[in-house]
mmCIF file with all atom_site columns, C-alpha atoms in Angstrom:
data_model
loop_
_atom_site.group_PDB
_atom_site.id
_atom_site.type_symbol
_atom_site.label_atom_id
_atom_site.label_alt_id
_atom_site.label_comp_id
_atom_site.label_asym_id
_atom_site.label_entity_id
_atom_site.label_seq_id
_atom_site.pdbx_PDB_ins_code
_atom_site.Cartn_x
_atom_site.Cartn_y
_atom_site.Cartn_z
_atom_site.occupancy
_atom_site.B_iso_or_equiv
_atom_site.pdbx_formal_charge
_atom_site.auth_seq_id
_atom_site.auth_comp_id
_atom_site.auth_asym_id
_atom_site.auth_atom_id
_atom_site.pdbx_PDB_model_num
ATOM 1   C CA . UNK A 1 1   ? 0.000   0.000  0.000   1.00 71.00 ? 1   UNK A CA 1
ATOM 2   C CA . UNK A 1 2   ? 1.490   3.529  -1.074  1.00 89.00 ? 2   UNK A CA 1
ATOM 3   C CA . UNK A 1 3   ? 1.089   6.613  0.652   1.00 94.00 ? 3   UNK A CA 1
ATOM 4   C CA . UNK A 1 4   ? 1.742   10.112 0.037   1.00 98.00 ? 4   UNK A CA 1
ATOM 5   C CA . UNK A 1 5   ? 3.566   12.356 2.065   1.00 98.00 ? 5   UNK A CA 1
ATOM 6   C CA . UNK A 1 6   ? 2.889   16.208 0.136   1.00 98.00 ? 6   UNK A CA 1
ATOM 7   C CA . UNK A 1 7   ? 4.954   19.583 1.504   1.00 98.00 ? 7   UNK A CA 1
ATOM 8   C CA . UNK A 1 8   ? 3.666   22.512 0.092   1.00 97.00 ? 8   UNK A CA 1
ATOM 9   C CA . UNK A 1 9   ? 5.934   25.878 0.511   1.00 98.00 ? 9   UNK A CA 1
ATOM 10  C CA . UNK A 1 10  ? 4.268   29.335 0.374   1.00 98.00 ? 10  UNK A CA 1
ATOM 11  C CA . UNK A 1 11  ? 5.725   31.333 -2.383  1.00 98.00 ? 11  UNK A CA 1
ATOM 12  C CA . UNK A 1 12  ? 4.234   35.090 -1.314  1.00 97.00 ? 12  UNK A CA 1
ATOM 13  C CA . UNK A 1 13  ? 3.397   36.181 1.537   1.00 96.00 ? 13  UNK A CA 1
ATOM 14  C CA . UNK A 1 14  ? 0.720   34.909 4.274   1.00 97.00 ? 14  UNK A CA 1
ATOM 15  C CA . UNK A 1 15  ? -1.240  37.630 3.737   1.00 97.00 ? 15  UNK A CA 1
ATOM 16  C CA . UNK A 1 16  ? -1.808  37.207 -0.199  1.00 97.00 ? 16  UNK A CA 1
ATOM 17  C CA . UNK A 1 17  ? -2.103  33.291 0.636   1.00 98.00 ? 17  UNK A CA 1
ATOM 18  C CA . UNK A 1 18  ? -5.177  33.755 3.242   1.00 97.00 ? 18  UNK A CA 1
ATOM 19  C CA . UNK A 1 19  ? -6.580  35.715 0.534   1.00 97.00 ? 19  UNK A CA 1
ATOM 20  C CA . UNK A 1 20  ? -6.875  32.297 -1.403  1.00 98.00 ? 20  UNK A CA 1
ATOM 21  C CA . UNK A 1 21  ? -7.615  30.113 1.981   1.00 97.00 ? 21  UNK A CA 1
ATOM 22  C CA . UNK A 1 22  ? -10.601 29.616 1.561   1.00 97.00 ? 22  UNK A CA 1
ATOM 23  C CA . UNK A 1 23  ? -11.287 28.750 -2.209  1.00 98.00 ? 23  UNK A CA 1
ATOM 24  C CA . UNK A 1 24  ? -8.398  26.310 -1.190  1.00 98.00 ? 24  UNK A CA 1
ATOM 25  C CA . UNK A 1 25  ? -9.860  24.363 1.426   1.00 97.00 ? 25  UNK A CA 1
ATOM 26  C CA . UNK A 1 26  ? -13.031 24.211 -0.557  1.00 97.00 ? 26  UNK A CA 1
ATOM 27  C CA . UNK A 1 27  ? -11.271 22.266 -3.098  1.00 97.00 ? 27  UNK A CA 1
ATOM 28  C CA . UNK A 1 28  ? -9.142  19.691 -0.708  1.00 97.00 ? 28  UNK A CA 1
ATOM 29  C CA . UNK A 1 29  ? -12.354 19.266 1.245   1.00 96.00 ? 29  UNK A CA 1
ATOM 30  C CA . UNK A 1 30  ? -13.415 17.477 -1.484  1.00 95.00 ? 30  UNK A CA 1
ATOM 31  C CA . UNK A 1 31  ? -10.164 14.574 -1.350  1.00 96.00 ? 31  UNK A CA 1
ATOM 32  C CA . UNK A 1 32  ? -10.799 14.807 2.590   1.00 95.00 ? 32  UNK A CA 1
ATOM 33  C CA . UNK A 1 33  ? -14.234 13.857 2.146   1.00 93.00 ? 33  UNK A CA 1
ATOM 34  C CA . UNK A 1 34  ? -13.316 11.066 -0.469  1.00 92.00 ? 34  UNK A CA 1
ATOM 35  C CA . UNK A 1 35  ? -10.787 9.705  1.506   1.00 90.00 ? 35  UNK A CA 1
ATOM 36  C CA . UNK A 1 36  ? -7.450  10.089 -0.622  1.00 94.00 ? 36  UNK A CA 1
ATOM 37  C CA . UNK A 1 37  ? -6.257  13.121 1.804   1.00 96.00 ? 37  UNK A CA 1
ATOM 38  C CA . UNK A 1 38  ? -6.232  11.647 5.392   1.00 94.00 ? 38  UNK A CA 1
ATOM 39  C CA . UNK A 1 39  ? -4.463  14.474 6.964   1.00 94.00 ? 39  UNK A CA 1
ATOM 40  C CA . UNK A 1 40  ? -4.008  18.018 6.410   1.00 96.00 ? 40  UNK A CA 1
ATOM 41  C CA . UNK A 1 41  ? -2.490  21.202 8.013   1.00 96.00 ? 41  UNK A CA 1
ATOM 42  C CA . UNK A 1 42  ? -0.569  23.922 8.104   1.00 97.00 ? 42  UNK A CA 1
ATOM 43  C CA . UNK A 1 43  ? 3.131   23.714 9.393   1.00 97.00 ? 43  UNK A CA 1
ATOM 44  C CA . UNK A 1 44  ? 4.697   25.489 11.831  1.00 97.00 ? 44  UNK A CA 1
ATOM 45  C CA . UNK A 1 45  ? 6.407   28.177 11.273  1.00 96.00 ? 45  UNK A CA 1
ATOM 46  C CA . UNK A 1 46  ? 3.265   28.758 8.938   1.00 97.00 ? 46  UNK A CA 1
ATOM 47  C CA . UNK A 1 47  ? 5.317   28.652 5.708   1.00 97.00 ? 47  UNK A CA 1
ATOM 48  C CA . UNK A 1 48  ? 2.953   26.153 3.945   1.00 97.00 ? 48  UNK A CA 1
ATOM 49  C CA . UNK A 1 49  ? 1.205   22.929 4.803   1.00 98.00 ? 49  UNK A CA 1
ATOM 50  C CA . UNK A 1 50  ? 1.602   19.113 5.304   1.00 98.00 ? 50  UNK A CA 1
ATOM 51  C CA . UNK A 1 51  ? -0.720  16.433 3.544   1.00 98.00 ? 51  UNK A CA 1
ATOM 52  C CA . UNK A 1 52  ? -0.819  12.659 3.703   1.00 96.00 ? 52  UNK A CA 1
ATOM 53  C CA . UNK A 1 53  ? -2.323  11.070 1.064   1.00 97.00 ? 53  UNK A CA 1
ATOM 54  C CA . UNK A 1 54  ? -3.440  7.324  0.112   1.00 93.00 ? 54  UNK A CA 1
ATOM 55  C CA . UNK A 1 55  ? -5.403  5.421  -2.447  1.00 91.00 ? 55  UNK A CA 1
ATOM 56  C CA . UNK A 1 56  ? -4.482  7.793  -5.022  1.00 94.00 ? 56  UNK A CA 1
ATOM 57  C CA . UNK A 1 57  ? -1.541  7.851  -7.349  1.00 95.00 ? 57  UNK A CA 1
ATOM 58  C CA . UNK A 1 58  ? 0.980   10.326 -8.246  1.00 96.00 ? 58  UNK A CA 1
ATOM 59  C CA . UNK A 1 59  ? -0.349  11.329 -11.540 1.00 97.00 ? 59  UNK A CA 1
ATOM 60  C CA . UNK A 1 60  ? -3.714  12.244 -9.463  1.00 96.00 ? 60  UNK A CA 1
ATOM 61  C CA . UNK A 1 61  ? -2.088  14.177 -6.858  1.00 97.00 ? 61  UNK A CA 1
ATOM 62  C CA . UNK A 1 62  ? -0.079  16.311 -9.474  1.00 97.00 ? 62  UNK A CA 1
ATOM 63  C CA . UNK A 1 63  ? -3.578  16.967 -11.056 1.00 97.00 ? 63  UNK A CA 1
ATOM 64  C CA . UNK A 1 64  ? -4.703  17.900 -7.777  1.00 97.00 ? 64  UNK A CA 1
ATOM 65  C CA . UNK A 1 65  ? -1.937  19.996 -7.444  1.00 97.00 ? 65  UNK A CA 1
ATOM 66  C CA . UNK A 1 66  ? -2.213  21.830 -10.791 1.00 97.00 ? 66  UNK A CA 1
ATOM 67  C CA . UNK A 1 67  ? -6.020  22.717 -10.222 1.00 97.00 ? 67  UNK A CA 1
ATOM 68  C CA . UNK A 1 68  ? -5.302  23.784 -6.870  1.00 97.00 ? 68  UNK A CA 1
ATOM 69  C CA . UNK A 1 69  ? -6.354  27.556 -6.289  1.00 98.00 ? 69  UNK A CA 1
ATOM 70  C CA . UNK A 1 70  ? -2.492  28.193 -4.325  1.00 98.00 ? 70  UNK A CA 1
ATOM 71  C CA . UNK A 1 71  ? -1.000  26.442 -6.928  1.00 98.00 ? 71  UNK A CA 1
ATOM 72  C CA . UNK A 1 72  ? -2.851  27.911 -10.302 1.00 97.00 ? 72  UNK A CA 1
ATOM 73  C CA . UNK A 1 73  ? -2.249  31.410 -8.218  1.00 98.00 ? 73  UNK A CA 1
ATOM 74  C CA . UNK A 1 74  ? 1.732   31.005 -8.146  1.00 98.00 ? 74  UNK A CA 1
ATOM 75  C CA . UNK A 1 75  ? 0.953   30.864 -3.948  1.00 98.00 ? 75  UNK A CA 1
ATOM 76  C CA . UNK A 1 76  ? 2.279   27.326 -3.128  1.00 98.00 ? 76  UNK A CA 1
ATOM 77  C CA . UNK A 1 77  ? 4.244   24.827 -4.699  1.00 97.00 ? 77  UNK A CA 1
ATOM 78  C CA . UNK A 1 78  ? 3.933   21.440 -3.516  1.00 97.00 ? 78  UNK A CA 1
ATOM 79  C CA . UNK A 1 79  ? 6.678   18.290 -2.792  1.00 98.00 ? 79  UNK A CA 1
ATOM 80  C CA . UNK A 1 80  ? 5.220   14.976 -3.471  1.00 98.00 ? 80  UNK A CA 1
ATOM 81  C CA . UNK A 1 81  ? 7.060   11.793 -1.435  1.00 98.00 ? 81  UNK A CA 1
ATOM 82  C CA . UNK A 1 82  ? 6.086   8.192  -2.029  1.00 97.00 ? 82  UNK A CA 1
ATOM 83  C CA . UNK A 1 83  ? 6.215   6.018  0.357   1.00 95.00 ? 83  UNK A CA 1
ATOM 84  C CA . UNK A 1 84  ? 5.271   2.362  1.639   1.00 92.00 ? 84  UNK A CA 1
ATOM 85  C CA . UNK A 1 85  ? 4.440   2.043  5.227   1.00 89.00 ? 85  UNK A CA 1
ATOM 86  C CA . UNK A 1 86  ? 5.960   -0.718 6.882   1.00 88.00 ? 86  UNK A CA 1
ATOM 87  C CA . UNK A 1 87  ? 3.944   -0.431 10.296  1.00 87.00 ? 87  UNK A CA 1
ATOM 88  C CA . UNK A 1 88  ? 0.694   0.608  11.602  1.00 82.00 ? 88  UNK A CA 1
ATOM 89  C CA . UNK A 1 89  ? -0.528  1.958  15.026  1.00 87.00 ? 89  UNK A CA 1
ATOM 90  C CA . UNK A 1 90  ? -3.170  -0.046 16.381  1.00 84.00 ? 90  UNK A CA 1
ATOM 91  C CA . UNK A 1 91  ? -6.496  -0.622 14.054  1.00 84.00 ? 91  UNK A CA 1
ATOM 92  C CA . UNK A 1 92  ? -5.203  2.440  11.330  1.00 85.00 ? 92  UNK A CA 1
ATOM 93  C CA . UNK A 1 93  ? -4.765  -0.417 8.463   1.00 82.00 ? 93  UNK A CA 1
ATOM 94  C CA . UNK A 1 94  ? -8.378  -1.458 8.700   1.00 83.00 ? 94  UNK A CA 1
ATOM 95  C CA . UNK A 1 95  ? -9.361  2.082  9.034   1.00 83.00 ? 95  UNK A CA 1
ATOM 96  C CA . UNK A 1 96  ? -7.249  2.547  5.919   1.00 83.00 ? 96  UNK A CA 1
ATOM 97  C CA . UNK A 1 97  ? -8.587  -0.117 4.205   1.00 81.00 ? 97  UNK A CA 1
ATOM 98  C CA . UNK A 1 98  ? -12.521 0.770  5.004   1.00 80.00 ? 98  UNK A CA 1
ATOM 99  C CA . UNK A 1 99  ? -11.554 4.433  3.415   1.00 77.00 ? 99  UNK A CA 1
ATOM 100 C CA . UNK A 1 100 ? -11.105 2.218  0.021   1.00 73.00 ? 100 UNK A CA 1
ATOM 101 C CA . UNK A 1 101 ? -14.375 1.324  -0.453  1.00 60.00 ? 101 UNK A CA 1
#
């Protein structure tokens, strides 16, 4: 099973990125709500945001990526890091694995 670990960096300044927030979250509620995002948030320092992703592939999250309103902006670019997990805490597999249906 492959995950995705995504950084994105903030290329302007917070102000001019908040200005985009929330047309932004809009569109990665929608991969929260379909399961391929399981985490996201802002890092701190706030100089961009962290993302893990599953039960997607690259080529989707570059997609992603490109349509996202930071991204299509010039506000963010984003770092995408496969991995394969090689241990779970407690029950998160079968979680995982219910988010696939």
């Amino acid at each position: 099973m492959s995950m995705f670990a995504i950084i994105s960096t903030y290329k302007k300044n917070l102000d001019e990125v908040d200005k985009k927030r929330e047309e932004h979250l809009a569109y990665v509620k929608n991969f929260i709500l379909s399961g391929k995002f399981l985490v996201v948030g802002r890092k701190n320092p706030i100089d961009g945001a962290v993302i893990i992703a599953h039960n997607v592939t690259k080529k989707e999250l570059e997609e992603i990526f490109e349509n996202d309103p930071y991204y299509m902006n010039g506000l963010a670019e984003y770092a995408i890091t496969e991995f394969n997990p090689a241990s779970f805490a407690n029950g998160l597999k079968d979680i995982l694995e219910k988010l696939k249906k």
